[in-house]
Coordinates of C-alpha atoms in Angstrom, one line a residue:
X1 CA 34.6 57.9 9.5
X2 CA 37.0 55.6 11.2
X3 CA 33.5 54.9 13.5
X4 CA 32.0 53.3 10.2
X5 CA 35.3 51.2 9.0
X6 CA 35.6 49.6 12.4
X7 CA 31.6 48.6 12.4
X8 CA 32.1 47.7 8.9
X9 CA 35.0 45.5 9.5
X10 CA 32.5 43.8 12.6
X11 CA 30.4 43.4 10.4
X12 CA 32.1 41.4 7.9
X13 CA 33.5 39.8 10.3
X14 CA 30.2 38.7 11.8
X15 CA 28.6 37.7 8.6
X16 CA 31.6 35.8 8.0
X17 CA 30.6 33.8 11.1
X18 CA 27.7 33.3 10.4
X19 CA 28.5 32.1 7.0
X20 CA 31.0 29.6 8.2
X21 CA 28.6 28.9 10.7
X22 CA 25.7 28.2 8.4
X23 CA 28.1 26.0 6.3
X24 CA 29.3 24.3 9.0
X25 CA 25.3 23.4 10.2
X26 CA 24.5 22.6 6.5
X27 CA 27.1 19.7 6.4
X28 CA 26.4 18.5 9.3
X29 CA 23.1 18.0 8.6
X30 CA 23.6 16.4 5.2
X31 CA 26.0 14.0 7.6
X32 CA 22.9 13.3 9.6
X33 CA 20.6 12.8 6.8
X34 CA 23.4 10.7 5.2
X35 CA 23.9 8.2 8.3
X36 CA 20.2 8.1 8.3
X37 CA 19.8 6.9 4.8
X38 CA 22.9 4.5 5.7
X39 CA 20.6 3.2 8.6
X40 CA 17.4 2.6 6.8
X41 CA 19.2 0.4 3.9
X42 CA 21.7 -1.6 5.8
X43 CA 20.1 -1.5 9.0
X44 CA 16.6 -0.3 9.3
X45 CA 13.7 -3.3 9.3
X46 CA 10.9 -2.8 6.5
X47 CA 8.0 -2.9 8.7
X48 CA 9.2 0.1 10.2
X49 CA 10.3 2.3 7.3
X50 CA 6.9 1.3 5.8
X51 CA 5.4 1.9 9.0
X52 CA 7.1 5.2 9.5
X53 CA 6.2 6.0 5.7
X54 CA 2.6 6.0 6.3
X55 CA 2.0 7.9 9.2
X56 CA 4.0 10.5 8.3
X57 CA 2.4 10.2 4.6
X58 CA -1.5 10.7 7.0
X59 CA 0.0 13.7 9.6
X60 CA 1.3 15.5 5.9
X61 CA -1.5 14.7 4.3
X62 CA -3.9 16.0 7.1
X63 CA -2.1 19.2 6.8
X64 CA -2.3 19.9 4.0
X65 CA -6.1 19.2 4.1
X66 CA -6.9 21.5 6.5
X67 CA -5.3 24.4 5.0
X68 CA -6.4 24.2 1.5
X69 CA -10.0 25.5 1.8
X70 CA -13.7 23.0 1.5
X71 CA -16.2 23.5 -1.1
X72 CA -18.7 24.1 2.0
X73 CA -17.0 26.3 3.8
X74 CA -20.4 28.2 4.7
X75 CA -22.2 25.3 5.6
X76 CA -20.0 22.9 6.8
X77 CA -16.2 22.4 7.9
X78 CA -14.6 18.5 9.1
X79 CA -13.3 18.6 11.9
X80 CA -9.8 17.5 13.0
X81 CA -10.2 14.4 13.5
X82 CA -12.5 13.1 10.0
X83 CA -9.7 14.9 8.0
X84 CA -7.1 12.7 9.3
X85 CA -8.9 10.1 9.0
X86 CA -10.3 10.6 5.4
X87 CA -6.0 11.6 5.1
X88 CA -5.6 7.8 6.8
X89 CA -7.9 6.3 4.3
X90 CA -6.1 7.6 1.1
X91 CA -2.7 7.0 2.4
X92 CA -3.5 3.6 3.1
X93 CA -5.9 3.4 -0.1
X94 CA -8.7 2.2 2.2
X95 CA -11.2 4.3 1.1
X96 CA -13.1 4.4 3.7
X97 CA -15.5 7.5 4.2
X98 CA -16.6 9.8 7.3
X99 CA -17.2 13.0 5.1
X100 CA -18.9 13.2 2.3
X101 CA -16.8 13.2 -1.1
X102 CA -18.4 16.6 -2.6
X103 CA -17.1 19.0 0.7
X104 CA -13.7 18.5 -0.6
X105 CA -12.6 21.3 -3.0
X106 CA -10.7 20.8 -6.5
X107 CA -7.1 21.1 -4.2
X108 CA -8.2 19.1 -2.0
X109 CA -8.9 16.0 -4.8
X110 CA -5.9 16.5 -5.9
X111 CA -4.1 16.2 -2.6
X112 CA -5.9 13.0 -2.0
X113 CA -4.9 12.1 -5.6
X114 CA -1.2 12.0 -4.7
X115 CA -1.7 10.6 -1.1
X116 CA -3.3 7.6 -3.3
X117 CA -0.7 7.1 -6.1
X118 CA 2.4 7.0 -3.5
X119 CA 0.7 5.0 -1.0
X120 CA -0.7 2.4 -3.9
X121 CA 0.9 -0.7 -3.3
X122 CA 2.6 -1.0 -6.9
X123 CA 4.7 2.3 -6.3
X124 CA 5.7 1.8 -3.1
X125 CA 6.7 -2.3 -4.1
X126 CA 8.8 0.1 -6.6
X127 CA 10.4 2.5 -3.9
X128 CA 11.5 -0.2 -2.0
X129 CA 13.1 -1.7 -5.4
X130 CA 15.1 1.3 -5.4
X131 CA 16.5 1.2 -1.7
X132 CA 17.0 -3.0 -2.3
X133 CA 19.2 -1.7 -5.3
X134 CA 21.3 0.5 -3.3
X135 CA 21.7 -1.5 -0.7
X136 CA 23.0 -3.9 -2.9
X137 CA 25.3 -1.9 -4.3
X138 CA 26.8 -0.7 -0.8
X139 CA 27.5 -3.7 0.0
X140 CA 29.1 -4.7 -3.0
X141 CA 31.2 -1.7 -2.5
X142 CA 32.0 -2.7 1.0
X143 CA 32.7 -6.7 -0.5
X144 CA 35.3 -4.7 -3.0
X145 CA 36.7 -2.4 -0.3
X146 CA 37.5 -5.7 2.2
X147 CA 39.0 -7.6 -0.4
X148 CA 41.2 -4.8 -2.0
X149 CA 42.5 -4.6 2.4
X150 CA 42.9 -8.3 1.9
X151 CA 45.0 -7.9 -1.0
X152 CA 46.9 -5.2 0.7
X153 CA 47.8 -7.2 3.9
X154 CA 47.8 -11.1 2.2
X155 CA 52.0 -10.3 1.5
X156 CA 52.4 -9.1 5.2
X157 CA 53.2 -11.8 8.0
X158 CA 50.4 -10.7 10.2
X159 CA 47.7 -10.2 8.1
X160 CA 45.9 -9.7 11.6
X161 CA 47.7 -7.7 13.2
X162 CA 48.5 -5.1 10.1
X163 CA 45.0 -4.6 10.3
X164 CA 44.7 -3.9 13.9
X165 CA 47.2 -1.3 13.4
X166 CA 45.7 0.1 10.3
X167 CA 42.4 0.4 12.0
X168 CA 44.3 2.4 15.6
X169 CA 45.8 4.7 12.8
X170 CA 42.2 5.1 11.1
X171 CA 43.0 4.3 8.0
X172 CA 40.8 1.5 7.8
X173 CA 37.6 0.4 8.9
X174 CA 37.0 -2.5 10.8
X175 CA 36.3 -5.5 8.7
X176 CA 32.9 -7.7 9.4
X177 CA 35.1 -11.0 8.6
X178 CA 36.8 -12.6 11.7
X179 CA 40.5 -12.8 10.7
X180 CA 40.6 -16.2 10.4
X181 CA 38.2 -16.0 7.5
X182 CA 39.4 -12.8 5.7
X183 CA 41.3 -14.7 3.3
X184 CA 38.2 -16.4 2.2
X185 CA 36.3 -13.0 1.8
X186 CA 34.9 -13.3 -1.9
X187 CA 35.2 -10.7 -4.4
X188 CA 32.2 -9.1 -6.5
X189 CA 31.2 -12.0 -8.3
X190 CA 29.1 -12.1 -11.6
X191 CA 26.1 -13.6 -10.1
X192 CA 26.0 -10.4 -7.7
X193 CA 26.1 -8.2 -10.6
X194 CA 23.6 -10.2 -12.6
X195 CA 21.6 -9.6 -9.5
X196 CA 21.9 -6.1 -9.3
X197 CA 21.6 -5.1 -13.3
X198 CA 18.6 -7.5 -12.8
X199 CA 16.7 -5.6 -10.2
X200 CA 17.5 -2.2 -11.4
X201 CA 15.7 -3.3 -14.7
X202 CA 13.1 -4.7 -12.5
X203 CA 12.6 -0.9 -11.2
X204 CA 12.4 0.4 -14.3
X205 CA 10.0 -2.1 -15.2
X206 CA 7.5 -1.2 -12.7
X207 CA 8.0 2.0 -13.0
X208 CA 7.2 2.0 -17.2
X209 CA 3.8 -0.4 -16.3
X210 CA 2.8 2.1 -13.3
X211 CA 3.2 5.0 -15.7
X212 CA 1.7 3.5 -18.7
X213 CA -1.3 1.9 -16.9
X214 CA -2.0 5.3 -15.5
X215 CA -1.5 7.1 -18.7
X216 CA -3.9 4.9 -20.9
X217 CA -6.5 5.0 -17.9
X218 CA -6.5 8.4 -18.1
X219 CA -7.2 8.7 -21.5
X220 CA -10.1 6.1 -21.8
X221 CA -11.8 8.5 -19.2
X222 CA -10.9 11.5 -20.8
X223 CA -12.1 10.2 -24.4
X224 CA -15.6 8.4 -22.6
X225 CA -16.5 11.5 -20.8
X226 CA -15.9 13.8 -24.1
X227 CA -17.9 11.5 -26.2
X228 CA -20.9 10.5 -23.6
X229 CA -22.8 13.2 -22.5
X230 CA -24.7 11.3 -19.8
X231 CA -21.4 10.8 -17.6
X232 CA -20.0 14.3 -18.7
X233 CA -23.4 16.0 -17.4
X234 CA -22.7 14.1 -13.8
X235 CA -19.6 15.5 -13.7
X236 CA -20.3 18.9 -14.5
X237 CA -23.2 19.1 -12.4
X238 CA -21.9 18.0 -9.3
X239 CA -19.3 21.1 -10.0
X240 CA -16.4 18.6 -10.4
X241 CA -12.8 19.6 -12.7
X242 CA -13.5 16.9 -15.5
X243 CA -9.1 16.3 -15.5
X244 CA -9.6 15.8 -12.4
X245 CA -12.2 13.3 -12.1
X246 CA -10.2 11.3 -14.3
X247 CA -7.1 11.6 -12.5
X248 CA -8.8 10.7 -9.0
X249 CA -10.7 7.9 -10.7
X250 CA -7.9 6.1 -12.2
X251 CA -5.6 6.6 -9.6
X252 CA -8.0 5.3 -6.7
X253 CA -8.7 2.6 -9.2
X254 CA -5.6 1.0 -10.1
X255 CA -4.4 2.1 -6.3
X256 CA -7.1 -0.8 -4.9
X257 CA -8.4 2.5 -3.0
X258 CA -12.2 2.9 -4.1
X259 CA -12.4 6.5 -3.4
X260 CA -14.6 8.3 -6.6
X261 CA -14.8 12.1 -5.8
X262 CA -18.6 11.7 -6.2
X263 CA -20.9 11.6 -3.1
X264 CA -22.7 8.3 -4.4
X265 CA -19.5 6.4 -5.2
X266 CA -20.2 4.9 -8.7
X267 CA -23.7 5.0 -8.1
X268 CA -25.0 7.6 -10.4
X269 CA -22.3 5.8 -13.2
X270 CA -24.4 2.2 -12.8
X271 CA -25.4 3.0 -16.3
X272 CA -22.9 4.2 -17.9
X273 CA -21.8 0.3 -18.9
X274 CA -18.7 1.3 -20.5
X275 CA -17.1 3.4 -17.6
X276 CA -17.4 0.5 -15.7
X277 CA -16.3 -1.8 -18.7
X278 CA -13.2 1.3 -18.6
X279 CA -12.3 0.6 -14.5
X280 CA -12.9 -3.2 -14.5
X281 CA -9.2 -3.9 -16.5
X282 CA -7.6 -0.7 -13.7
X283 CA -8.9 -2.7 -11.1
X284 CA -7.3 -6.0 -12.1
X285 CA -3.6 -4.4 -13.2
X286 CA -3.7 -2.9 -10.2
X287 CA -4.1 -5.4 -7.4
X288 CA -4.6 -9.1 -7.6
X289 CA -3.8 -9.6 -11.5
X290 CA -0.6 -7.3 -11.6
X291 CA 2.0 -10.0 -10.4
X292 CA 0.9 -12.2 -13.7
X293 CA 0.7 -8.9 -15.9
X294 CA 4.2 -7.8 -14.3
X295 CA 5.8 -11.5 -15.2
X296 CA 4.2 -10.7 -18.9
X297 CA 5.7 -7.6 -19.4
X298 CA 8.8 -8.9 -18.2
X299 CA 8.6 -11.9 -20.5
X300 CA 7.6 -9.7 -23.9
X301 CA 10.5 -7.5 -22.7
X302 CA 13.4 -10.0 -23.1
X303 CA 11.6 -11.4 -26.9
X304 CA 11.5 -7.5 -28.0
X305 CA 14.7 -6.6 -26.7
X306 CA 18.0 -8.9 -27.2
X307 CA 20.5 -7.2 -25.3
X308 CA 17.6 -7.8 -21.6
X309 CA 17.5 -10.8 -22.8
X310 CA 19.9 -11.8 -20.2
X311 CA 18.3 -10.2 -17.3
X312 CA 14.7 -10.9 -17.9
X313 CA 15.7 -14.4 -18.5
X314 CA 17.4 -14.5 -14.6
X315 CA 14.0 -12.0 -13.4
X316 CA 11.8 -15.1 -14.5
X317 CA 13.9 -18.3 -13.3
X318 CA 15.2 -16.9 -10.0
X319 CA 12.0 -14.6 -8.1
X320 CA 13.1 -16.4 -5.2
X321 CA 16.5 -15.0 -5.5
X322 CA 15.3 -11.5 -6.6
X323 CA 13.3 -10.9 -3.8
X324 CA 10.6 -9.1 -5.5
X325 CA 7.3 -9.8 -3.1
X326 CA 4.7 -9.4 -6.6
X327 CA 7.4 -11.5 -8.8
X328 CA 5.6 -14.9 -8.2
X329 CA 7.2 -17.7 -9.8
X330 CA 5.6 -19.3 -13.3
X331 CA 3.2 -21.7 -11.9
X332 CA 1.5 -19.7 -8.8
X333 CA 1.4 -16.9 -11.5
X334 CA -0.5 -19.0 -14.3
X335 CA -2.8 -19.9 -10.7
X336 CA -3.3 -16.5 -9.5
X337 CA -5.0 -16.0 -12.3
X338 CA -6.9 -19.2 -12.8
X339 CA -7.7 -18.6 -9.2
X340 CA -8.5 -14.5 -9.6
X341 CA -11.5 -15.8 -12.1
X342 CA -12.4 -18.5 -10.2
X343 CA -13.9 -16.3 -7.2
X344 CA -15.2 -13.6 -9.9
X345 CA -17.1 -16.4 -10.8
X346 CA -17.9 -17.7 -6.9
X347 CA -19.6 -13.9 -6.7
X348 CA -20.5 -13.3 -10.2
X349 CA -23.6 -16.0 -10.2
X350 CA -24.7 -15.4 -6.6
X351 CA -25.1 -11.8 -6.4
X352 CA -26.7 -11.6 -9.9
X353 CA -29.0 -14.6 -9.1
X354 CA -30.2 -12.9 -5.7
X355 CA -30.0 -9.4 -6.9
X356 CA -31.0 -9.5 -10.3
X357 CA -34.9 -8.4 -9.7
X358 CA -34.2 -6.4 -6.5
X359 CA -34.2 -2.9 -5.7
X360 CA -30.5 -2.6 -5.8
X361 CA -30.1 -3.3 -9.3
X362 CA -33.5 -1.9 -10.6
X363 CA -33.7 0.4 -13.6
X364 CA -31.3 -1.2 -15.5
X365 CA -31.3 -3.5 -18.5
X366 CA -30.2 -6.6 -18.6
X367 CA -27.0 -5.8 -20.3
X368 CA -26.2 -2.8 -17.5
X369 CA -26.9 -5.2 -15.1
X370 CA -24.7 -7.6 -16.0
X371 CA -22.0 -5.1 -16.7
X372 CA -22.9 -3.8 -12.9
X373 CA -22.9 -7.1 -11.2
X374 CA -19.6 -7.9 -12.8
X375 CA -17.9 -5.0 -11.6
X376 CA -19.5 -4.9 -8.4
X377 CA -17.8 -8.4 -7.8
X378 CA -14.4 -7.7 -9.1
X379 CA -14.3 -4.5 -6.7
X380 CA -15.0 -6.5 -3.8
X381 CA -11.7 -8.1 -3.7
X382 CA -9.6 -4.8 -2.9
X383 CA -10.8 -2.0 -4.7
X384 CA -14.1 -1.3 -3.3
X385 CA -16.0 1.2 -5.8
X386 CA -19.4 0.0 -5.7
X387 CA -22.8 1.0 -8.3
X388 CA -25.6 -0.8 -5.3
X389 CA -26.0 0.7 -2.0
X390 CA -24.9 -2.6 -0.1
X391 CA -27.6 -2.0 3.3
X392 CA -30.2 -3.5 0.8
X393 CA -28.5 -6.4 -0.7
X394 CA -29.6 -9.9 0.6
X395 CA -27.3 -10.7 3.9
X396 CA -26.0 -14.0 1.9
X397 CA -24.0 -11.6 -0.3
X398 CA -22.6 -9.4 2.3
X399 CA -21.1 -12.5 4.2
X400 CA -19.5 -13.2 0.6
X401 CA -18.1 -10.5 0.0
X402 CA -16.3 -10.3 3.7
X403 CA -14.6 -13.3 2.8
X404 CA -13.4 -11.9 -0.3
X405 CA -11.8 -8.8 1.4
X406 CA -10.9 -11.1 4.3
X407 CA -8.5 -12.8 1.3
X408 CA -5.4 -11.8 0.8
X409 CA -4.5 -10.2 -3.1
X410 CA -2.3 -12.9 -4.2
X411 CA -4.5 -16.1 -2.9
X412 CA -4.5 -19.1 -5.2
X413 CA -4.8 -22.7 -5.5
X414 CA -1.5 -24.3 -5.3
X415 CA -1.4 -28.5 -5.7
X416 CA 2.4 -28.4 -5.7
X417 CA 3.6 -29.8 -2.6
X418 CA 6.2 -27.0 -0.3
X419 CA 9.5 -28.9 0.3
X420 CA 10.0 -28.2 3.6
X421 CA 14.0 -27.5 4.2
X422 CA 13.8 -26.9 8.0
X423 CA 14.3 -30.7 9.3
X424 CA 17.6 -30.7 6.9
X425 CA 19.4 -27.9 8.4
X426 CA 22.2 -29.0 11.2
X427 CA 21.1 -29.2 14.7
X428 CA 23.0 -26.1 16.2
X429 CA 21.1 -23.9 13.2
X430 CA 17.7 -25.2 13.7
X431 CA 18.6 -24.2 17.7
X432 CA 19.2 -20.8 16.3
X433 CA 16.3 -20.7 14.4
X434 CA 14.0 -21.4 17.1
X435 CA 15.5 -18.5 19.4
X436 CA 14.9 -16.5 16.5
X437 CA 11.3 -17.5 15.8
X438 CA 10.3 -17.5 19.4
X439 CA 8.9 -13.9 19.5
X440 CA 6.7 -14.6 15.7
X441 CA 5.6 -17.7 17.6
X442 CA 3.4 -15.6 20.1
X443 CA 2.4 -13.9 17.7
X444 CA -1.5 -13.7 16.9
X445 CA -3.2 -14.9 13.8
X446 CA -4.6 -12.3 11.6
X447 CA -7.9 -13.2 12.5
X448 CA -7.6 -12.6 16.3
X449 CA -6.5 -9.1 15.7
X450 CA -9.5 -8.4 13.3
X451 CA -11.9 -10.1 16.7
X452 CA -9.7 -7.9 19.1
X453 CA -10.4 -5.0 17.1
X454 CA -14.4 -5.9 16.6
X455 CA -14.6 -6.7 20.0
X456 CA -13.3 -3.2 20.5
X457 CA -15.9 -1.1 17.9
X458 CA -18.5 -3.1 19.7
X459 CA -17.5 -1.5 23.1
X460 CA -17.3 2.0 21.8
X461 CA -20.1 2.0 20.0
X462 CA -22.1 -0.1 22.7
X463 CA -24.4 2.5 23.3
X464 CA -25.8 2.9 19.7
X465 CA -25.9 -1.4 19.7
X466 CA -28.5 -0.7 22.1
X467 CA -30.5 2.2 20.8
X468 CA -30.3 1.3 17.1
X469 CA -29.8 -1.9 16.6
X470 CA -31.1 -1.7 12.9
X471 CA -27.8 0.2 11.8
X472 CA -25.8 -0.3 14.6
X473 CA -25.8 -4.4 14.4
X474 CA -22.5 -7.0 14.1
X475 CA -22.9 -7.7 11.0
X476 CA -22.9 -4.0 9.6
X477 CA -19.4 -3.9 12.0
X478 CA -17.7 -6.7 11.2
X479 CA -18.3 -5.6 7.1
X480 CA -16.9 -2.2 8.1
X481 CA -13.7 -3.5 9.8
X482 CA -13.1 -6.2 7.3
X483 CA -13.3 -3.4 5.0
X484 CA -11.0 -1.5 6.6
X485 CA -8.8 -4.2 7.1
X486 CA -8.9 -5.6 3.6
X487 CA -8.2 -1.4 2.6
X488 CA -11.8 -2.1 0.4
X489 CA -13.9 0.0 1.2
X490 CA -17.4 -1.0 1.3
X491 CA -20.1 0.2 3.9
X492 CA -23.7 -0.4 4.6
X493 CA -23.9 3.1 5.3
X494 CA -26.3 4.6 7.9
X495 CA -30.2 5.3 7.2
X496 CA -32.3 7.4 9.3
X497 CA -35.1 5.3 7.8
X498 CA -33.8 2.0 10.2
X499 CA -33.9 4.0 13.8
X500 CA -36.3 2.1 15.9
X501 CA -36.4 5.7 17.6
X502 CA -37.0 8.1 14.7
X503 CA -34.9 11.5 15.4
X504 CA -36.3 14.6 13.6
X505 CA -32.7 16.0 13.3
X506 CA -31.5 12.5 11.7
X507 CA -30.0 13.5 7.9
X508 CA -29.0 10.8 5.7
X509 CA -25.8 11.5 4.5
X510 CA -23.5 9.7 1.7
X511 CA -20.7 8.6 3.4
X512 CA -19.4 5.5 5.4
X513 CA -21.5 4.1 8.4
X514 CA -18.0 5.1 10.3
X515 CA -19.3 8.1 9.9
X516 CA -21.6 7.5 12.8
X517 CA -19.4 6.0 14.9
X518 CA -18.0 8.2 18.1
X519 CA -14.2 9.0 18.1
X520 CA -13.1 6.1 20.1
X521 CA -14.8 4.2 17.4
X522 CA -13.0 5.8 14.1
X523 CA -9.6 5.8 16.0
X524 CA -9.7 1.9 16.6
X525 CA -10.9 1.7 12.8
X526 CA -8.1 4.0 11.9
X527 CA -5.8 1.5 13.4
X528 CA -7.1 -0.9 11.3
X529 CA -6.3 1.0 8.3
X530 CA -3.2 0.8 9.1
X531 CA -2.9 -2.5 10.3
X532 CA -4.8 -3.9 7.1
X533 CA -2.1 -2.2 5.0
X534 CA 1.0 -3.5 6.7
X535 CA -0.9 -6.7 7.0
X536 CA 1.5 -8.5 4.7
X537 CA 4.6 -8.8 7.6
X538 CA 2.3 -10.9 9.6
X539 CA 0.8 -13.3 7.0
X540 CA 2.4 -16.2 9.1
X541 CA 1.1 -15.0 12.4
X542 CA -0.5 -17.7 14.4
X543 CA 1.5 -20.4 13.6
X544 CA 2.8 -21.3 17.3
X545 CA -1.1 -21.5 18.0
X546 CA -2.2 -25.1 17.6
X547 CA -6.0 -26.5 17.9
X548 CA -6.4 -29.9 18.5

C-alpha cells in the first residue's frame, strides 16, 4: 500500500513538472511569437514580409494539394513539382497553367479558391492596412510613454542623468531621443490621431468593398447559371460543384488571377454574352479601376455618414500622408480611368477589326462577338481569362497584348508637371541621400530582369527551339513570361498539329505551353511569378542607368 502512495506522490509530482514545464514553454513561446510580431511592424521591411508571405502561402498550399485527392487519380497524378507550381500560380494570382483545370477535385478548387482571395492584391493592400495601424499605434504608445519619463525627470536637476540611473535600475527603457532633445519630444498630437482613426476606417473600408464585391459577384453567377441552362449544362457536364464554380470564378476574377476551373478557360462560355457581360465589371473593381472605385466609396461614405465625415474628408486630401499605395490622389484617379478606357479602346478596334471573320471568333454573332472581343481585351491587362485560343490570333495582336501586361495596373496619363524637392534639401541631407540610394542605383530596370529571365527559358528550353520551332519560337516565350510577369495569364498553348516532326504519342492537352517546358524551364518561370507579383518595390529600378 505505502508502494502505491509513494508512486502516486511521484507521480503527481512528475505531472506537476511537466505541467509547470509546459507552461513555462507555452509563454515562452507566445514571448517569441510576440517579439516577432514586434519585429515585423517596427522593424521588418515590406518586401520581405510580402516576400516571406508568399512562399510560405505556395509551400502550404502545395501541401495541401497533394494530400487532398485528384479527380484522375486512375489515370493521371501531377507530379511534385506542377502542383507547386499550379500552388505558385494561385498564390501569386498568375494563373498560369501546367495541369489541366479538370484533374483537380472539388477540395482541391476550393483550396486554390482561398490561395487566390488572400494572395489578391486588394486583401493583402488590406492586411498590410492592419499592421500600418498597429504600428502606428505602438509608436504612439511609445511617443506617450517617453514624454510621461520626460515629465517625470523635467523637475529633477539632471534630467540626464535620472534617466541613466533609471535605466541601470530597469525601470525604464532607453529613450530613442538624445538627451539634449528630450525636452522637445512631442506628445500624441491630434494630427497623429486623425491619422490613425483615418486608416483604421480606411481598413474597414476595403474590407466592406472586398466583401461586397465578392458577395454580389457571387450572386450574379449563382442567379445566371439557375436561369440559363446553356452555362448550367457546361458546368454540370464537366462534373463541376455549381457553388463552387461561382466561388472560383469570381474570386480568380476580381483576384486579377484568370484561373476558371474549366479545362478551356472561358472558351466554352464565348457565348454565353451575359457571363462575360457578369466578369467584365469583377475584372475592373478588382485591378486597374479599384483605386478610382475605392476613392468613390470613400467619397459617398463621408455624404452618407456625418460623423466620417471628418476622416473621409482627411482620407481624400492627404493620400500622400496616408500612405495607402491604391489611394491615388483626385486627379491621377479621374486619369486612371480616362486612361483604363483609353487602352480598352487601343485593343478593342484592333483585335475586332483583325479577328472579327477569323477562326478564333467564328460561330458567333455579331453581338457575341463584340461582347467576346470586349472582354477578351479588358482581361488582357491583368486578369487573363480568355474565350479565343490565342496560337491562332494574328501576331499584331499578340505583340499588343504583351505590352498591355508589360503595363503596370495603375498607368495613366499625367500632364501635371512632378515638383521635384530633391535639389531643395540641405547639402549634408542630399549626401545622405545619395549613400542611401547608392545600392537602388545599381539596380536593374524591370525590363532587363524580364530579358535575363527570357534569355534564360531560351537556354533551357534550347533543345525544343531547335526541334520545334513552330511551338517552341520567341515570340510564344516572351508572351509566356510577360504573362507570368504581368501575373496574366495568357498562353499560346502547345499543338501537336505545329511539330515539324510529328510524334504519334503527341496529345494535345488544355493547359499552358509551360506545360511543355522541362523543369529548369517552369522553375525560372516560377521565379517570375514571383517576381511579377512583388514587382511593385522595384518600379524605379533602372534609374542609375543612363543612355545617351
Amino acid at each position: 500500500m505505502n508502494n502505491f502512495a509513494c508512486f502516486g506522490k511521484k507521480l503527481h509530482h512528475l505531472c506537476s513538472c511537466s505541467f509547470l514545464k509546459l507552461a513555462l514553454l507555452s509563454q515562452s513561446m507566445g514571448f517569441l511569437l510576440l517579439c516577432y510580431y514586434r519585429f515585423l511592424l517596427l522593424r521588418a521591411k515590406q518586401f520581405w514580409v510580402e516576400l516571406v508571405y508568399f512562399v510560405t502561402l505556395s509551400f502550404l498550399g502545395y501541401w495541401v494539394l497533394k494530400v487532398l485527392p485528384v479527380r484522375t487519380t486512375d489515370s493521371f497524378t501531377p507530379r511534385n513539382l506542377d502542383l507547386f507550381f499550379t500552388s505558385v500560380s494561385a498564390t501569386t494570382v498568375s494563373s498560369m497553367s501546367t495541369v489541366e483545370m479538370e484533374v483537380f477535385s472539388n477540395g482541391q478548387l476550393i483550396v486554390m479558391t482561398i490561395l487566390m482571395f488572400i494572395g489578391g492584391e486588394v486583401f493583402t493592400s488590406m492586411v498590410g492596412l492592419h499592421f500600418k495601424k498597429f504600428k502606428l499605434m505602438m509608436m504612439m504608445s511609445r511617443t506617450e510613454k517617453t514624454a510621461s519619463v520626460n515629465s517625470d525627470v523635467s523637475s529633477l536637476s539632471s534630467p540626464a542623468k535620472a534617466i541613466d540611473e533609471n535605466i541601470e535600475l530597469g525601470l525604464a527603457i532607453e529613450p530613442e531621443f538624445p538627451h539634449d532633445q528630450i525636452d522637445k519630444i512631442p506628445a500624441v498630437d491630434d494630427q497623429s490621431l486623425t491619422l490613425h482613426n483615418s486608416i483604421k476606417l480606411l481598413g474597414y473600408v476595403v474590407l466592406a468593398y472586398l466583401l461586397v464585391v465578392h458577395f454580389l459577384g457571387v450572386a450574379m453567377v449563382l442567379v445566371y447559371l439557375a436561369f440559363t441552362s446553356s452555362a448550367r449544362n457546361v458546368v454540370k457536364n464537366k462534373g463541376l460543384n455549381v457553388h463552387t464554380f461561382s466561388f472560383f470564378t469570381t474570386v480568380s476574377t476580381f483576384s486579377s488571377c484568370g484561373f476558371v476551373p474549366t479545362n478551356e478557360n472561358m472558351i466554352v462560355f464565348s457565348k454565353n454574352s451575359g457571363l462575360l457581360l457578369i466578369l467584365i465589371p469583377q475584372v475592373l473593381l478588382g485591378n486597374t479601376l479599384y483605386p478610382s472605385c475605392l476613392r468613390f466609396s470613400i467619397w459617398l461614405l463621408g455624404k452618407s455618414f456625418k460623423k466620417l465625415r471628418d476622416s473621409c474628408n482627411y482620407l481624400l486630401k492627404n493620400t500622400k500622408e496616408v500612405g495607402y499605395l491604391h489611394l491615388l490622389p483626385s486627379l491621377h484617379s479621374s486619369l486612371l480611368v480616362v486612361t483604363v478606357f483609353g487602352f480598352i479602346l487601343v485593343q478593342l478596334v484592333p483585335f475586332a477589326s483583325m479577328e472579327w471573320s477569323s477562326e478564333s471568333l467564328s460561330g458567333l454573332n455579331s453581338y457575341q462577338k463584340i461582347i467576346g472581343s470586349l472582354f477578351q481585351t479588358v482581361n488582357s491587362r491583368h486578369t487573363g481569362e480568355t474565350i479565343v485560343d490565342l496560337s491562332i490570333i494574328s501576331p499584331a495582336i499578340l505583340v499588343l497584348f504583351i505590352v498591355m501586361m508589360y503595363l503596370p495596373p495603375y498607368t495613366s496619363f499625367l500632364p501635371a508637371k512632378k515638383i521635384d524637392q530633391y535639389d531643395l534639401q540641405p547639402h549634408n541631407q542630399r549626401r545622405k541621400k545619395r549613400r542611401g540610394k547608392l545600392i537602388e542605383n545599381l539596380i536593374f530596370s524591370q525590363l532587363s530582369y524580364l530579358t535575363i529571365f527570357i534569355i534564360l527559358v531560351c537556354i533551357t528550353e534550347r533543345k525544343s527551339l531547335k526541334e520545334d520551332p513552330l511551338n517552341f519560337n520567341v515570340l510564344n516565350i516572351v508572351l509566356e513570361v510577360i504573362s507570368a510577369y504581368g501575373n496574366v495569364g495568357f498562353t499560346t498553348g502547345y499543338s501537336c498539329k505545329r511539330q515539324l516532326n510529328p510524334n504519334g504519342d503527341c496529345q494535345d492537352k488544355w493547359y499552358g505551353f509551360s506545360g511543355r517546358w522541362s523543369d529548369e524551364g517552369k522553375v525560372v518561370l516560377i521565379a517570375v511569378m514571383f517576381f511579377g507579383r512583388l514587382k511593385k518595390f522595384n518600379m524605379d529600378g533602372g534609374k542609375g542607368w543612363k543612355l545617351l
